[in-house]
XYZ file of C-alpha atoms in Angstrom:
370
model
C 66.144 -245.789 130.326
C 66.691 -243.784 127.165
C 70.431 -243.736 127.803
C 70.502 -247.520 128.314
C 68.643 -248.088 125.035
C 71.057 -245.735 123.272
C 74.076 -247.630 124.656
C 72.597 -250.973 123.633
C 71.898 -249.608 120.159
C 75.482 -248.418 119.771
C 76.815 -251.754 121.075
C 74.702 -253.605 118.522
C 75.961 -251.324 115.745
C 79.571 -251.899 116.842
C 79.064 -255.681 116.918
C 77.515 -255.642 113.448
C 80.371 -253.480 112.164
C 82.914 -255.917 113.632
C 81.181 -258.882 112.013
C 81.068 -257.043 108.688
C 84.762 -256.149 109.045
C 85.774 -259.737 109.775
C 83.630 -260.984 106.933
C 85.129 -258.445 104.569
C 88.636 -259.462 105.561
C 87.854 -263.153 105.133
C 86.385 -262.384 101.733
C 89.397 -260.285 100.774
C 91.818 -262.946 101.990
C 89.982 -265.664 100.069
C 89.982 -263.480 96.954
C 93.695 -262.814 97.244
C 94.415 -266.524 97.595
C 92.162 -267.286 94.656
C 94.096 -264.791 92.506
C 97.349 -266.718 92.933
C 98.319 -268.959 90.015
C 98.822 -272.690 90.580
C 102.167 -273.468 92.171
C 102.206 -270.474 94.533
C 100.800 -270.327 98.072
C 100.615 -267.493 100.567
C 100.164 -266.760 104.245
C 99.924 -263.747 106.515
C 102.807 -262.918 108.813
C 105.008 -260.202 110.162
C 108.679 -259.281 110.037
C 110.558 -260.741 112.991
C 114.112 -261.004 114.183
C 116.132 -262.663 116.927
C 116.777 -260.579 120.045
C 120.339 -260.352 121.363
C 121.329 -259.177 124.848
C 124.427 -257.065 125.470
C 125.483 -257.889 129.027
C 128.375 -257.381 131.427
C 130.556 -260.477 131.622
C 131.884 -259.558 135.067
C 130.359 -257.630 137.972
C 131.044 -253.915 137.955
C 129.756 -250.379 137.582
C 128.435 -249.063 134.266
C 130.612 -246.081 133.361
C 129.095 -244.995 130.032
C 126.313 -246.125 127.695
C 126.672 -244.852 124.142
C 123.404 -246.155 122.632
C 119.750 -245.343 123.167
C 116.525 -247.150 122.367
C 115.852 -247.073 118.633
C 119.483 -246.508 117.622
C 120.828 -248.482 114.679
C 124.142 -250.110 115.628
C 126.725 -252.021 113.633
C 128.525 -255.219 114.562
C 131.637 -254.337 116.576
C 130.371 -250.882 117.554
C 131.125 -249.879 121.164
C 127.820 -249.658 123.046
C 128.855 -249.331 126.688
C 131.895 -249.094 128.929
C 132.204 -250.645 132.374
C 134.367 -249.011 135.057
C 137.853 -250.569 134.954
C 139.594 -248.555 137.704
C 139.885 -251.574 140.021
C 140.986 -253.806 137.167
C 143.684 -251.333 136.142
C 144.954 -251.311 139.739
C 145.050 -255.126 139.699
C 146.883 -254.990 136.381
C 149.516 -252.607 137.737
C 150.005 -254.790 140.839
C 150.357 -257.884 138.686
C 152.952 -256.263 136.427
C 154.898 -255.101 139.492
C 154.877 -258.653 140.831
C 156.229 -259.950 137.521
C 158.995 -257.326 137.549
C 159.920 -258.270 141.128
C 159.951 -261.932 140.159
C 162.279 -261.221 137.240
C 164.700 -259.393 139.550
C 164.606 -262.273 142.019
C 165.221 -264.725 139.195
C 168.359 -262.872 138.132
C 169.700 -262.978 141.709
C 168.887 -266.674 142.102
C 170.594 -267.549 138.810
C 173.718 -265.694 139.950
C 173.589 -267.613 143.246
C 173.257 -270.885 141.328
C 176.437 -270.131 139.387
C 178.245 -269.502 142.662
C 176.884 -272.705 144.225
C 177.857 -274.761 141.186
C 181.401 -273.411 141.429
C 181.458 -274.365 145.115
C 180.299 -277.899 144.291
C 183.027 -278.265 141.667
C 185.664 -277.053 144.144
C 184.519 -279.425 146.895
C 184.425 -282.322 144.406
C 188.022 -281.614 143.431
C 189.021 -281.420 147.086
C 187.365 -284.740 147.803
C 189.131 -286.439 144.866
C 192.477 -285.037 146.052
C 191.925 -286.072 149.679
C 190.779 -289.533 148.672
C 194.066 -290.004 146.818
C 195.967 -288.732 149.847
C 194.034 -291.057 152.126
C 194.861 -294.039 149.911
C 198.538 -293.182 150.401
C 197.976 -292.713 154.127
C 198.960 -289.023 154.035
C 195.736 -287.960 155.772
C 193.422 -289.596 158.258
C 190.033 -291.106 157.523
C 188.402 -288.356 159.560
C 189.891 -285.652 157.295
C 188.707 -287.513 154.198
C 185.188 -287.858 155.615
C 185.108 -284.137 156.429
C 185.818 -283.420 152.761
C 182.922 -285.711 151.751
C 180.633 -283.859 154.156
C 181.587 -280.526 152.552
C 180.672 -281.952 149.112
C 177.269 -283.076 150.398
C 176.589 -279.678 151.976
C 177.539 -277.818 148.770
C 175.250 -280.011 146.667
C 172.361 -279.630 149.149
C 172.763 -275.858 149.034
C 172.773 -275.948 145.201
C 169.597 -278.042 145.127
C 167.909 -275.625 147.526
C 168.752 -272.627 145.335
C 167.498 -274.473 142.245
C 164.235 -275.179 144.080
C 163.982 -271.461 144.829
C 164.421 -270.734 141.120
C 161.650 -273.189 140.213
C 159.300 -271.701 142.812
C 160.075 -268.202 141.565
C 159.400 -269.241 137.961
C 156.037 -270.677 138.971
C 155.265 -267.455 140.829
C 156.070 -265.449 137.698
C 153.896 -267.756 135.594
C 150.984 -267.319 138.014
C 151.434 -263.537 138.029
C 151.590 -263.520 134.224
C 148.371 -265.537 134.049
C 146.726 -263.087 136.462
C 147.856 -260.158 134.321
C 146.528 -261.793 131.165
C 143.236 -262.546 132.908
C 142.957 -258.948 134.105
C 143.768 -257.651 130.628
C 141.032 -259.889 129.199
C 138.587 -258.535 131.791
C 139.493 -254.981 130.798
C 138.878 -255.818 127.140
C 135.562 -257.482 128.016
C 134.576 -254.384 129.984
C 134.118 -252.574 126.684
C 130.740 -253.883 125.523
C 130.442 -254.062 121.744
C 127.531 -255.009 119.548
C 127.765 -258.652 118.428
C 125.452 -257.996 115.475
C 124.108 -255.275 113.230
C 120.821 -254.367 114.810
C 118.574 -251.853 116.470
C 118.454 -251.114 120.197
C 115.148 -252.427 121.504
C 115.562 -251.856 125.249
C 118.005 -249.961 127.439
C 118.034 -252.006 130.632
C 120.664 -250.200 132.720
C 121.818 -246.676 133.442
C 125.222 -245.081 133.906
C 126.789 -245.519 137.383
C 124.532 -248.513 138.021
C 126.234 -251.560 139.543
C 125.561 -254.839 137.739
C 126.309 -258.427 138.620
C 127.954 -260.897 136.274
C 125.674 -261.287 133.272
C 123.767 -258.086 134.060
C 121.996 -256.876 130.919
C 122.700 -253.395 129.586
C 120.917 -253.401 126.224
C 118.691 -255.676 124.167
C 119.153 -255.551 120.392
C 117.057 -256.744 117.493
C 119.424 -258.702 115.247
C 118.933 -257.253 111.758
C 121.380 -259.790 110.320
C 118.682 -262.428 110.856
C 115.392 -260.992 109.588
C 112.570 -263.269 108.529
C 108.822 -263.536 108.177
C 106.872 -266.368 109.745
C 103.771 -267.541 107.933
C 101.428 -270.453 108.567
C 100.314 -272.828 105.844
C 97.752 -275.643 105.946
C 99.097 -279.164 105.686
C 98.191 -279.662 102.018
C 100.232 -276.581 101.074
C 103.063 -277.047 103.577
C 103.633 -280.596 102.303
C 104.600 -279.141 98.919
C 107.050 -276.581 100.293
C 110.768 -277.365 100.440
C 113.489 -275.691 102.459
C 115.205 -273.348 100.017
C 112.076 -272.693 97.944
C 111.771 -269.242 96.400
C 109.596 -266.783 98.262
C 108.385 -263.205 98.115
C 107.473 -260.882 100.980
C 105.012 -258.023 100.504
C 104.736 -255.592 103.412
C 101.544 -253.740 104.229
C 103.588 -250.526 104.381
C 104.921 -251.044 100.825
C 102.296 -253.121 98.997
C 103.685 -252.173 95.586
C 107.007 -253.953 96.202
C 107.942 -257.600 96.741
C 111.114 -258.501 98.596
C 112.914 -261.696 97.687
C 113.370 -264.432 100.259
C 113.885 -268.180 100.687
C 112.225 -270.775 102.862
C 114.724 -271.434 105.651
C 112.626 -273.551 108.003
C 109.475 -275.679 107.973
C 108.080 -276.864 111.276
C 108.042 -280.673 111.503
C 104.857 -280.533 113.584
C 101.452 -278.991 112.975
C 100.208 -276.466 115.498
C 97.428 -274.010 116.164
C 98.417 -270.687 114.669
C 99.082 -267.850 117.120
C 96.837 -264.905 117.859
C 98.821 -262.464 115.755
C 97.645 -264.227 112.575
C 95.031 -261.854 111.250
C 92.330 -264.164 109.903
C 90.120 -266.235 112.204
C 89.828 -269.005 109.610
C 93.596 -269.497 109.716
C 93.749 -269.453 113.515
C 91.144 -272.183 113.785
C 93.194 -274.615 111.695
C 96.164 -276.752 112.485
C 98.909 -275.170 110.442
C 102.612 -275.586 109.761
C 104.972 -272.770 110.644
C 107.145 -271.700 107.715
C 109.995 -269.212 108.004
C 110.895 -266.990 105.050
C 114.412 -265.607 105.437
C 115.622 -262.535 103.608
C 119.274 -262.781 102.440
C 121.535 -260.405 104.341
C 122.893 -258.821 101.162
C 119.326 -257.873 100.217
C 118.703 -256.320 103.629
C 121.887 -254.287 103.881
C 120.852 -251.421 101.571
C 117.609 -250.902 103.514
C 118.918 -251.557 107.012
C 117.795 -248.154 108.323
C 114.197 -248.823 107.266
C 113.885 -252.319 108.716
C 111.576 -252.615 111.706
C 110.297 -255.795 113.298
C 106.579 -256.270 113.761
C 105.648 -254.879 110.342
C 102.892 -257.052 108.904
C 102.574 -258.407 105.424
C 102.017 -261.450 103.253
C 104.523 -264.138 102.344
C 104.322 -266.002 99.040
C 106.073 -269.306 98.379
C 106.653 -271.298 95.200
C 105.609 -274.901 95.652
C 106.259 -275.506 91.950
C 109.711 -274.231 90.899
C 108.497 -273.888 87.300
C 105.560 -271.659 88.195
C 106.019 -268.012 87.099
C 105.600 -265.250 89.624
C 102.588 -262.984 89.074
C 103.414 -259.536 87.721
C 102.639 -257.881 91.085
C 105.334 -259.988 92.773
C 108.023 -259.030 90.253
C 108.538 -255.482 91.492
C 111.525 -255.428 93.885
C 112.195 -252.599 96.263
C 113.672 -249.520 94.533
C 117.257 -248.373 95.125
C 117.831 -246.973 98.621
C 118.228 -243.411 97.310
C 114.681 -243.507 95.935
C 113.442 -244.216 99.475
C 115.585 -241.523 101.064
C 118.138 -244.005 102.415
C 121.869 -243.497 102.257
C 123.240 -246.727 100.729
C 125.273 -248.842 103.106
C 128.848 -249.550 102.125
C 129.058 -252.698 100.027
C 125.288 -252.880 99.654
C 123.713 -254.335 96.545
C 120.074 -253.392 95.974
C 117.708 -255.866 94.410
C 117.750 -256.005 90.640
C 114.611 -256.414 88.636
C 114.717 -259.402 86.289
C 114.899 -258.564 82.584
C 111.809 -260.507 81.647
C 109.673 -262.191 84.302
C 107.771 -264.170 81.690
C 110.932 -265.664 80.250
C 112.305 -266.667 83.629
C 114.247 -269.911 83.544
C 112.733 -272.742 85.600
C 114.381 -272.629 89.005
C 116.050 -275.823 90.176
C 115.555 -276.862 93.763
C 118.572 -275.889 95.827
C 120.742 -278.691 97.099
C 120.917 -277.212 100.559
C 119.227 -274.708 102.744
C 120.339 -272.030 105.049
C 120.477 -273.287 108.587
C 117.337 -271.985 110.309
C 117.411 -270.026 113.541
C 114.521 -270.691 115.838
C 113.104 -267.481 117.225
């Protein structure tokens, strides 16, 4: 009995603590929203990215896999190699067939020259015998025999020409097979289509896969964004291309620059990963904040999907950003990151207060639905 009362007491304490925690978060969230100046709205979200599968185009055996889960890979980097022994044998056979066809073609062309000479000779003989027949020096039977020889010579020439055409088509088919096999060999080297991080390793070396069999799943770091949810009165004032800032929970002192790339045309209930209950209970509009690739490149090694934070959006282009949102991420070296080649870290504006009013962009980056 005593133990039961103790368990009930602890359960009650835990429930009260949970209620207090939720209340504190709601209070904190309301306070943070209240601190924002007019013309700026915010929403909770997390860093997300599109997943890309690296798969075998043709059935075969996995020979080598060069990447592991968590590895950062660059676009064009070789990630896996399929076994091409059978394809190389097919390629050798196809090339041999082409070589044989070329030899046959040379012989047929020589035969054609001989047959053409025979046709010319028989034509001359027929013309001569026809003249002799007109003068009654030879019989009709002899003249007709000469005509028959002409017909036979021409038939033989046509047959050899048909052989040449068939051989040419055979060479063309063998060439197409060789090109197809070469393409299969090239496609057997699996390269990364994007700069990203390996999320899953779905196959092992020596494993046999069917066509389309997945080897790796990557997180596309070329397409990083944060999804936030805004109520209708705020979402109605947001435009695609509007300026935005992203503040991550892991680096609350910095604000990354972004743009609104997508606004859902339909209201929806917000998903469970939205932290505040008050937001989940409302019909909200999904808004995607996309980080420009050139801003991501210097920090590519630090980027991880699933990191939570807050997204801020300007609904009034003339509204100034608060001081706390004017601190971009420091240079990569300050965060222990080796700068990527061609990377340009964010630059802090000279004077946030004197910032020129931003004009609405004429176009927006094409959104990518997750």
